[in-house]
Short mmCIF file of C-alpha atoms in Angstrom, two decimals:
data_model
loop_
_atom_site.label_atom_id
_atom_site.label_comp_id
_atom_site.label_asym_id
_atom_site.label_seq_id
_atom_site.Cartn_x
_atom_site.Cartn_y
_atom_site.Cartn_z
CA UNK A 18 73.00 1.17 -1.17
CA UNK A 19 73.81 -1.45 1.28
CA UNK A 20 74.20 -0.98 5.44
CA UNK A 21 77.97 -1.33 4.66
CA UNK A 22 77.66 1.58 1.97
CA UNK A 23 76.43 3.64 4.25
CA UNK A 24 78.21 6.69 5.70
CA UNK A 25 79.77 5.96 9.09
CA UNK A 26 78.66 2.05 9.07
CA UNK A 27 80.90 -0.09 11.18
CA UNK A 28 83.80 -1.82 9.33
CA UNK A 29 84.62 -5.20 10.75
CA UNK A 30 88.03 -5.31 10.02
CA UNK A 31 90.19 -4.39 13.17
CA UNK A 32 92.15 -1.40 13.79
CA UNK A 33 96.03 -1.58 13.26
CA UNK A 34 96.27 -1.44 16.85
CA UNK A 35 94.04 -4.41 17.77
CA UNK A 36 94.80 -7.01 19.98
CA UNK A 37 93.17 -9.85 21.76
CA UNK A 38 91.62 -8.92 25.01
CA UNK A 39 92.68 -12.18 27.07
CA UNK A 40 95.70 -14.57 25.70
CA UNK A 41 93.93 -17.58 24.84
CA UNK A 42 97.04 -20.14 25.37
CA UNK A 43 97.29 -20.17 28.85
CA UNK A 44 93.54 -20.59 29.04
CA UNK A 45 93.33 -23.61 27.10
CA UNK A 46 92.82 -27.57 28.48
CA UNK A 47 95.43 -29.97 28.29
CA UNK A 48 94.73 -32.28 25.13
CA UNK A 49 94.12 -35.52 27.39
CA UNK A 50 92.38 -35.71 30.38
CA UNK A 51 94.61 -35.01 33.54
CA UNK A 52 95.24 -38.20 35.45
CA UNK A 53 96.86 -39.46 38.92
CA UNK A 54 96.35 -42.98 39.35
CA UNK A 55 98.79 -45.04 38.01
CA UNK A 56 101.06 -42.35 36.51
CA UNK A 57 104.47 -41.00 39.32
CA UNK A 58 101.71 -38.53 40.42
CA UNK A 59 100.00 -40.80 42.75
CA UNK A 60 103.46 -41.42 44.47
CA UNK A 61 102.83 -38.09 45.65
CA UNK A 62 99.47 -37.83 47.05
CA UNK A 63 98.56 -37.64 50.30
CA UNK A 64 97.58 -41.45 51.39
CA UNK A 65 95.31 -40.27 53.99
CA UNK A 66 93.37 -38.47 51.74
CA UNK A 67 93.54 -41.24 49.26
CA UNK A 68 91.84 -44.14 51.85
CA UNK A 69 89.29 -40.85 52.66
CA UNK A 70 88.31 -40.69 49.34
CA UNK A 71 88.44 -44.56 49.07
CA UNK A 72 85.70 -44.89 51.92
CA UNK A 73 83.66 -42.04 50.36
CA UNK A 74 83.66 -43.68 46.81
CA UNK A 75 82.31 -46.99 48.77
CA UNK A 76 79.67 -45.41 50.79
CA UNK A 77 78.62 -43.65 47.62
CA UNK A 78 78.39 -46.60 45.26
CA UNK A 79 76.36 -48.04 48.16
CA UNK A 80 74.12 -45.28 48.49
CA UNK A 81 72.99 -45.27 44.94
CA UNK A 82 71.88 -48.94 44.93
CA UNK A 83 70.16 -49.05 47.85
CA UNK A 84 68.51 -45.48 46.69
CA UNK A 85 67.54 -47.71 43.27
CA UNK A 86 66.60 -50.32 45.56
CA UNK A 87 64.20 -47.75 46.78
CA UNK A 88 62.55 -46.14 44.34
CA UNK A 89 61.68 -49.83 43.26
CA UNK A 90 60.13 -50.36 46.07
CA UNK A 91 58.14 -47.26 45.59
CA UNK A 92 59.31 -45.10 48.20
CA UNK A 93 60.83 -43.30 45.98
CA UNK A 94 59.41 -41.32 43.06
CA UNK A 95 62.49 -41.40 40.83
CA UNK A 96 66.25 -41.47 41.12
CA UNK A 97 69.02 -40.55 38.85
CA UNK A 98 71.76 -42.95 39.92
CA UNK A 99 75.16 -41.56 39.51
CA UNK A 100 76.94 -44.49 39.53
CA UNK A 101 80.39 -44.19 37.70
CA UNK A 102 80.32 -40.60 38.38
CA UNK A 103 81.29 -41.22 42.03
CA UNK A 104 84.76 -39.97 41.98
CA UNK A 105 83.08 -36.47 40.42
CA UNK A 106 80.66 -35.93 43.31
CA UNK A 107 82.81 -36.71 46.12
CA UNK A 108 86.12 -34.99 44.99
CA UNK A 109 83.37 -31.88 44.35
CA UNK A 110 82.35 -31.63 48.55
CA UNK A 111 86.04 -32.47 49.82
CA UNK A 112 87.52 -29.70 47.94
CA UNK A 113 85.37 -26.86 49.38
CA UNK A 114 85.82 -25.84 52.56
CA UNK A 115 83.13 -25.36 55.37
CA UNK A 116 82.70 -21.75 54.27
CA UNK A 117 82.26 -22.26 50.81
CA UNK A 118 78.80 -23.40 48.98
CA UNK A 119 77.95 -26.30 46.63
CA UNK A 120 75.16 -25.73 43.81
CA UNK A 121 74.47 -29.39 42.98
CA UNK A 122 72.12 -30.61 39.92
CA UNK A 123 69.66 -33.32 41.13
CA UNK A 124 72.11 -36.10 40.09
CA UNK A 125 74.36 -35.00 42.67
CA UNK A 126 72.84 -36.35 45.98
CA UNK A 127 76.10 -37.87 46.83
CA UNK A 128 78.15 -34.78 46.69
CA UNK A 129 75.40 -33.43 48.98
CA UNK A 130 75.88 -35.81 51.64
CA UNK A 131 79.52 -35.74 51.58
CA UNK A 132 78.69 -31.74 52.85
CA UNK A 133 77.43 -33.38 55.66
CA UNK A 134 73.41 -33.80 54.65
CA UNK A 135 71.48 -35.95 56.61
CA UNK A 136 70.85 -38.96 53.88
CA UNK A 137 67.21 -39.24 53.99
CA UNK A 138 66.48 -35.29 53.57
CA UNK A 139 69.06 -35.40 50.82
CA UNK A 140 65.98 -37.73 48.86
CA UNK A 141 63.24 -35.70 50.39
CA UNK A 142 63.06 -33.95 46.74
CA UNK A 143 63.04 -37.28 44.92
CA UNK A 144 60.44 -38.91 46.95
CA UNK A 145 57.92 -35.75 46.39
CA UNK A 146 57.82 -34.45 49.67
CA UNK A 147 59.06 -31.40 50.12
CA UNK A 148 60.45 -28.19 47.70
CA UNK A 149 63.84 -29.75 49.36
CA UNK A 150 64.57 -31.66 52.49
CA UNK A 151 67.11 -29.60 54.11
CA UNK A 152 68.45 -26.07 55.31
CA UNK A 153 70.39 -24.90 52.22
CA UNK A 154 72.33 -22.46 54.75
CA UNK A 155 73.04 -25.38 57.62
CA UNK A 156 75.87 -27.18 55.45
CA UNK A 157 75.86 -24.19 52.67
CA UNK A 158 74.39 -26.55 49.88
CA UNK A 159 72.06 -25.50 47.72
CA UNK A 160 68.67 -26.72 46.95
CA UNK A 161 69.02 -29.87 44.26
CA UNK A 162 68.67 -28.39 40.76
CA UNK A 163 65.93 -30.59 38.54
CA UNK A 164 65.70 -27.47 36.01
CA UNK A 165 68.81 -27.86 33.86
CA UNK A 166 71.24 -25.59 34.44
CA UNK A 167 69.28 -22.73 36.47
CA UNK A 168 72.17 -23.22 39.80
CA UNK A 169 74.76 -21.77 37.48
CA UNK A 170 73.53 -18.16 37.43
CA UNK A 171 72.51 -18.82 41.13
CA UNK A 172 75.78 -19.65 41.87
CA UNK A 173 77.41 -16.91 40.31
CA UNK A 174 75.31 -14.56 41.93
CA UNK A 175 76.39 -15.59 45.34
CA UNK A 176 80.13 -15.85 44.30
CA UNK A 177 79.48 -12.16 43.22
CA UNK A 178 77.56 -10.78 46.31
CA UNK A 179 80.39 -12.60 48.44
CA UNK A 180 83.21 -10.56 46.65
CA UNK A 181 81.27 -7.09 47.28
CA UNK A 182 80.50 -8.05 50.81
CA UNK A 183 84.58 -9.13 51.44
CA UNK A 184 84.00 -12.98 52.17
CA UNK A 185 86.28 -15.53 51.16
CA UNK A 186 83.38 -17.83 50.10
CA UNK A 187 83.93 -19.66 46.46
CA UNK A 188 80.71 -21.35 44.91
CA UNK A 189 81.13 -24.67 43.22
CA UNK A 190 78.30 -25.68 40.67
CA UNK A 191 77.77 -29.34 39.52
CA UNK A 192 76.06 -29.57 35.99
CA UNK A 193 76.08 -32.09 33.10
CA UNK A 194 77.27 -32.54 29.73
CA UNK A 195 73.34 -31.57 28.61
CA UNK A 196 73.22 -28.95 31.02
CA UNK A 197 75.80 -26.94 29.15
CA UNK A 198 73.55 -26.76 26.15
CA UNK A 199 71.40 -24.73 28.28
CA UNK A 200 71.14 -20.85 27.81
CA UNK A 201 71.84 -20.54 31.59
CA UNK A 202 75.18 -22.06 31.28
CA UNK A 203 76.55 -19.55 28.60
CA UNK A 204 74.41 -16.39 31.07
CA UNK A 205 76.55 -17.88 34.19
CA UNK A 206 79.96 -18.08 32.37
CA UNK A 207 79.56 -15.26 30.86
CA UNK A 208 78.40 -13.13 34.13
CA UNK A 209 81.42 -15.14 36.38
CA UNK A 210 84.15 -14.50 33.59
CA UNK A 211 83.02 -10.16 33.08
CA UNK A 212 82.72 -10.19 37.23
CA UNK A 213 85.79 -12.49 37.63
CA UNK A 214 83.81 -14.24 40.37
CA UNK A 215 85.35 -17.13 42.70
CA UNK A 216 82.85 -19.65 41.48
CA UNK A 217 84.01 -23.21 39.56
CA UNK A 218 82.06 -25.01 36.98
CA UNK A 219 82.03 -28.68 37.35
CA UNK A 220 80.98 -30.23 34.19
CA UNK A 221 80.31 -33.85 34.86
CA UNK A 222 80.65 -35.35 31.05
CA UNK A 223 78.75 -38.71 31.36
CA UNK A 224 78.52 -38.62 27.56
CA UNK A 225 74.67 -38.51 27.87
CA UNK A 226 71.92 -35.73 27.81
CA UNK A 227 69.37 -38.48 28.48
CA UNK A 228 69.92 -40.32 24.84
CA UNK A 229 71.24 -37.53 23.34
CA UNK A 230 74.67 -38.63 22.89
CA UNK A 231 77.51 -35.20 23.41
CA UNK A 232 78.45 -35.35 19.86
CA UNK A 233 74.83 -34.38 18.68
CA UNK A 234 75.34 -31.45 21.69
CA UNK A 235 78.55 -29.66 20.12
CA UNK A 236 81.50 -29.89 17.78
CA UNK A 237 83.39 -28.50 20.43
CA UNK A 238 87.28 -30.37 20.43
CA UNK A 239 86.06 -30.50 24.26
CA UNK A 240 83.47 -29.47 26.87
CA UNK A 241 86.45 -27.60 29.07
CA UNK A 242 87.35 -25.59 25.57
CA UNK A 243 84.25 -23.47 25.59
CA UNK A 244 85.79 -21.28 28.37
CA UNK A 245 88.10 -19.86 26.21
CA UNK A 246 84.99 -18.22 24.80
CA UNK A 247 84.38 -16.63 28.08
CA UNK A 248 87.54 -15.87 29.45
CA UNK A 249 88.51 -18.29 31.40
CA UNK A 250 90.44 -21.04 32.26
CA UNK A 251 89.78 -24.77 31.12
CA UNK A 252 90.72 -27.87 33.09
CA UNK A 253 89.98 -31.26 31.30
CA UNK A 254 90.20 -34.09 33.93
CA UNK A 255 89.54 -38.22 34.36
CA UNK A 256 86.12 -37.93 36.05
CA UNK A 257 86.84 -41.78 37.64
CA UNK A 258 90.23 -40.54 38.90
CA UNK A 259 89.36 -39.52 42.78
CA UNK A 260 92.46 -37.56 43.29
CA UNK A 261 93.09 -36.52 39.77
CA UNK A 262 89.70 -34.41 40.20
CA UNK A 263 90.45 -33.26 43.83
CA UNK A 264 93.46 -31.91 42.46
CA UNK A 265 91.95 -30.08 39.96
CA UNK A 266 88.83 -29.13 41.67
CA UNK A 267 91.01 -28.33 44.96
CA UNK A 268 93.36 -26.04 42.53
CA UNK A 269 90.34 -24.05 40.89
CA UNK A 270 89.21 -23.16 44.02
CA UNK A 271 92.06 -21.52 45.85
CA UNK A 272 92.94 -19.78 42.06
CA UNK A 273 89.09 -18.34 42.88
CA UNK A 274 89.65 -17.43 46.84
CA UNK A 275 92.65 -15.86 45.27
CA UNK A 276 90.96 -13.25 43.03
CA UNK A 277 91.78 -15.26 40.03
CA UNK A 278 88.20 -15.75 38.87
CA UNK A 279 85.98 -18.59 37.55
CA UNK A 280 87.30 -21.49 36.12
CA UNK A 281 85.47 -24.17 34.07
CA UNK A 282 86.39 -28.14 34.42
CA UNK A 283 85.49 -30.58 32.38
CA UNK A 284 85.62 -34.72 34.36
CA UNK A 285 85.26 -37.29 31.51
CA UNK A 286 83.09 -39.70 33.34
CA UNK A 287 80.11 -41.97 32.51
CA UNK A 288 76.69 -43.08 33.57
CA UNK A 289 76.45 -46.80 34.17
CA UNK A 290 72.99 -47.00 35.09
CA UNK A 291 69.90 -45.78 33.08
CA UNK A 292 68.99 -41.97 33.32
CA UNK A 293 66.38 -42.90 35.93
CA UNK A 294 64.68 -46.00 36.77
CA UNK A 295 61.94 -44.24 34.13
CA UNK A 296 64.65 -44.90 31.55
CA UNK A 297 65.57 -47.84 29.52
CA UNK A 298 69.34 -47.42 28.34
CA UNK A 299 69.61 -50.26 25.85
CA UNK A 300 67.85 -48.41 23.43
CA UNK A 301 70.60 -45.76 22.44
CA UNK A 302 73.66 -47.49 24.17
CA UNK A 303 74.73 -51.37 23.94
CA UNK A 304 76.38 -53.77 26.54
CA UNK A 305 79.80 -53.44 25.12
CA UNK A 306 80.09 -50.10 25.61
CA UNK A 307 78.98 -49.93 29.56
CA UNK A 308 81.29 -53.04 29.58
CA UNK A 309 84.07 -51.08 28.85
CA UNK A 310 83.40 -48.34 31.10
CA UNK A 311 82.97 -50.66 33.79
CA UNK A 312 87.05 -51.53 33.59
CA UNK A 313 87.55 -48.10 34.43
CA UNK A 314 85.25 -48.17 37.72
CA UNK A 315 86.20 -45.34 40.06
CA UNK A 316 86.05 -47.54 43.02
CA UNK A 317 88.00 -49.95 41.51
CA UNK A 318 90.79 -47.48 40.33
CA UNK A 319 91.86 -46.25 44.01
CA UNK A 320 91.23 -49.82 45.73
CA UNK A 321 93.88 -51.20 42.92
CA UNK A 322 96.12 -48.07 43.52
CA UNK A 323 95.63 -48.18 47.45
CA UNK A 324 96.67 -52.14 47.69
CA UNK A 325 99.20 -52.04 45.40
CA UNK A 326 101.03 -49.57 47.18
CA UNK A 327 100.42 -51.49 50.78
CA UNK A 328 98.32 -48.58 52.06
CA UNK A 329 94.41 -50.58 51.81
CA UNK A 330 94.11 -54.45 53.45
CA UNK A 331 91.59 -56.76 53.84
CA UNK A 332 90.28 -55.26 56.99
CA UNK A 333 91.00 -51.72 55.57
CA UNK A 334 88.07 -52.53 52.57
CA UNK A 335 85.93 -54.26 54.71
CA UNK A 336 85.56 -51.47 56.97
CA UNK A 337 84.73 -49.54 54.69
CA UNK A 338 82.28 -52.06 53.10
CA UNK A 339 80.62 -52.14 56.69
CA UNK A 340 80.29 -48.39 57.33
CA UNK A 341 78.43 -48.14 53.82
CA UNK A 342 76.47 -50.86 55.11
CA UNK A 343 74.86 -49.17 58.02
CA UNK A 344 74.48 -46.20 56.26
CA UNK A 345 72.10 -48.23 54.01
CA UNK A 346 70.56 -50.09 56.72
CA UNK A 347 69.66 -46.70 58.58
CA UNK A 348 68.52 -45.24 55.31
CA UNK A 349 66.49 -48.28 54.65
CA UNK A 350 64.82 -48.19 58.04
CA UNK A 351 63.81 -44.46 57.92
CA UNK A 352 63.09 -44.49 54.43
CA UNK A 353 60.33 -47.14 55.33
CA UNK A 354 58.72 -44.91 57.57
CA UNK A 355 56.02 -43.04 56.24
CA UNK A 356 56.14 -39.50 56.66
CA UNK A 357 53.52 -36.84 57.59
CA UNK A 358 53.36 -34.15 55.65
CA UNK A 359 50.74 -31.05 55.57
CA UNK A 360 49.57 -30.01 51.53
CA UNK A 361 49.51 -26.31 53.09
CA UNK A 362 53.07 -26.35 53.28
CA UNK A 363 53.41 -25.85 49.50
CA UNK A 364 52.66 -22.52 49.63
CA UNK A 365 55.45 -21.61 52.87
CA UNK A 366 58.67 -20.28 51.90
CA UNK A 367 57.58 -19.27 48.58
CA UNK A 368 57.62 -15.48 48.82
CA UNK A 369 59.08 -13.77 52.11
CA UNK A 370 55.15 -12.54 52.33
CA UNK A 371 52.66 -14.59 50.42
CA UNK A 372 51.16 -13.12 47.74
CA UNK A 373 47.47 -12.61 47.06
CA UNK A 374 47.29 -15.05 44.77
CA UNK A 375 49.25 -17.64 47.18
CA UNK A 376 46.67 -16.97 49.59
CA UNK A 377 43.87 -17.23 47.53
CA UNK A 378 45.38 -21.07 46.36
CA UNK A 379 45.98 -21.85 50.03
CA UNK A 380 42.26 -21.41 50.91
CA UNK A 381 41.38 -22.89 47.73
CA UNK A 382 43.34 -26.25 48.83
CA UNK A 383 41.77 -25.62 52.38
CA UNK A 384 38.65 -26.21 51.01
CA UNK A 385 38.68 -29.14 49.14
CA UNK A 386 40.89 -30.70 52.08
CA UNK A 387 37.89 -30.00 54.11
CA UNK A 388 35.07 -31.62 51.70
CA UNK A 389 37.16 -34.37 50.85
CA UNK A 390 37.52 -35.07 55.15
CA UNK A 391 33.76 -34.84 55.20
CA UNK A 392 33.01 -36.56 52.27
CA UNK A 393 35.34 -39.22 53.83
CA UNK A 394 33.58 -39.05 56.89
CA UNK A 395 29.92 -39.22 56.04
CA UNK A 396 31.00 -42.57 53.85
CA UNK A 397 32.20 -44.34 57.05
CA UNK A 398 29.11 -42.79 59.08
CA UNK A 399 26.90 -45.05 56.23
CA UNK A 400 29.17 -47.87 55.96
CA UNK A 401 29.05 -48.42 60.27
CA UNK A 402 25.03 -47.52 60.31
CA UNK A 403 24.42 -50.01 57.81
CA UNK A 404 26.87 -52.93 59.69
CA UNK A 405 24.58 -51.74 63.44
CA UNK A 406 21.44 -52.53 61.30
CA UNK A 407 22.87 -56.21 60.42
CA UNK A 408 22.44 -54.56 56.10
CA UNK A 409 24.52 -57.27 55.48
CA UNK A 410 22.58 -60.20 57.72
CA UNK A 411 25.94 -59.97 59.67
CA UNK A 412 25.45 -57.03 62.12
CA UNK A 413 22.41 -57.44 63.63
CA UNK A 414 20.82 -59.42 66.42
CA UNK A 415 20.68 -62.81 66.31
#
């Protein structure tokens, strides 16, 4: 007898009366990315938010080279670049308001800073300082993610405690194409979707998970179609169109404040530079292809759109050219500064009281700070008793 012979085994077949939970259609994504620029949609956008987002794009692209330029220089440990992907990250912090909280990945030091981080903490992570550079709760940005994927749930779960508690607070969580393969992205749609939280996914689709190009990820027709799955809207936008994914982004999150629930978008973008500076590109991409990409800059997009229609001149661009400018040269100059740091601090903010076996690691690191100081110590007492004695036929009397 087999378990479907049995007496009382469940029958998948439906009931007569069966129907669908959630209506799929209106859930779907549009079958080509949304777009703005150059289509009679940009007629209608706002111009001054159009030159904002113009000077933001600039500052960004800025900040990523001179960042590269810094990790070259070894004062950074690494840096995932994020150029192309502009028009993602700083569409992502204009469309939240001061209330709301970003949960970026640790690509997404530009959205950070366009929530008002101070540059240099923003890299405090990436230069192996510090757990994170900067009060999560002063500009209501979470700590950068390196774990893929694990600020989804987190995200959720503050979009969820704000809802019980009454706030109008949405969450808005930056992840990438490879982050989606994760187990924590299918926990945190599935959580937002059953809770109807106000928290938006922001898939950034740079078409790769390192060198794991998306179509060895999924077979999905699209990233944005797996929220049908969950129960939730999907939004499938131009990552390099600035006010194509404001729009989008800016949409999601009042349908959240609303009570509407989560909603998943999906910004076709790509990733000129390597991975990190650890990576090297050409050996699972060729020219040609980042070539082609590079037609379809973000930056370039909205400065073509903003002269053509008279509202960007010479002076307009090179103001923003300058601004970016000192940004870089103060980020430069401070980054060149070497910090002081204590080792003990590793073991603060870990647990609201530290745990025995915190404390027992914190003396443990104590200790061999101590012998190493001595050890230290007692070599330079040798080294300056043998240069009194002339050792060397230098030091002594002559």
């Amino acid at each position: 007898m087999t378990v479907m012979e049995q007496r009382g085994a469940y029958r998948p077949s439906p009931p007569p009366a069966w129907q669908p939970r959630t209506d799929p259609a209106p859930l779907l994504p549009d079958t080509e990315p949304y777009r703005v620029l150059g289509t009679p949609a940009a007629a209608g956008t706002d111009p001054g938010l159009l030159r904002l987002l113009y000077a933001q794009l600039v500052r960004g692209r800025r900040y990523n080279t001179q960042a590269t330029a810094l990790t070259k220089q070894g004062r950074l440990a690494v840096y995932p670049s994020s150029t192309g992907q502009e028009a993602c990250e700083i569409a992502a912090a204009l469309a939240l308001q001061d209330r709301d909280w970003l949960f970026p990945s640790y690509r997404d030091t530009l959205a950070v800073i366009a929530r008002g981080v101070d540059p240099v903490e923003a890299l405090t992570l990436l230069r192996g300082d510090w757990h994170t550079g900067y009060d999560p709760r002063e500009h209501r940005v979470a700590p950068l993610s390196t774990p893929l994927a694990t600020q989804l749930p987190h995200a959720v779960g503050l979009a969820r405690a704000a809802r019980l508690k009454g706030d109008d607070v949405v969450a808005l969580a930056l992840v990438g194409d490879g982050g989606s393969s994760e187990g924590d992205f299918h926990e945190a749609l599935n959580f937002a979707a059953v809770w109807q939280a106000p928290v938006v996914f922001l898939v950034q689709n740079n078409g790769f998970a390192i060198s794991v190009p998306l179509a060895k990820q999924t077979a999905a027709p699209s990233l944005a179609h797996k929220a049908v799955g969950y129960g939730m809207p999907g939004r499938l936008v131009d990552g390099n169109d600035a006010p194509a994914v404001y729009e989008v982004l800016s949409a999601a999150v009042a349908h959240a404040r609303a009570g509407g629930g989560p909603t998943l978008v999906e910004a076709v973008t790509y990733r000129v530079d390597a991975h990190t500076n650890a990576d090297d590109a050409s050996r699972y991409r060729d020219d040609a292809e980042v070539r082609t990409w590079r037609e379809h800059d973000p930056v370039l997009l909205l400065e073509h759109e903003l002269t053509g229609r008279g509202l960007l001149d010479d002076d307009g661009m090179r103001a923003a050219r300058d601004d970016a400018e000192a940004m870089a040269a103060d980020l430069r100059d401070r980054m060149n500064r070497d910090p002081r740091l204590d080792p003990t601090d590793l073991f603060d903010h870990v647990y609201a009281e530290p745990t025995p076996q915190l404390r027992e690691q914190r003396a443990l690191l104590l200790a061999e700070l101590e012998a190493e100081h001595e050890g230290h110590a007692g070599h330079e007492g040798q080294a300056g008793h043998a240069a009194g004695t002339g050792g060397t036929g230098e030091g002594g009397p002559r």
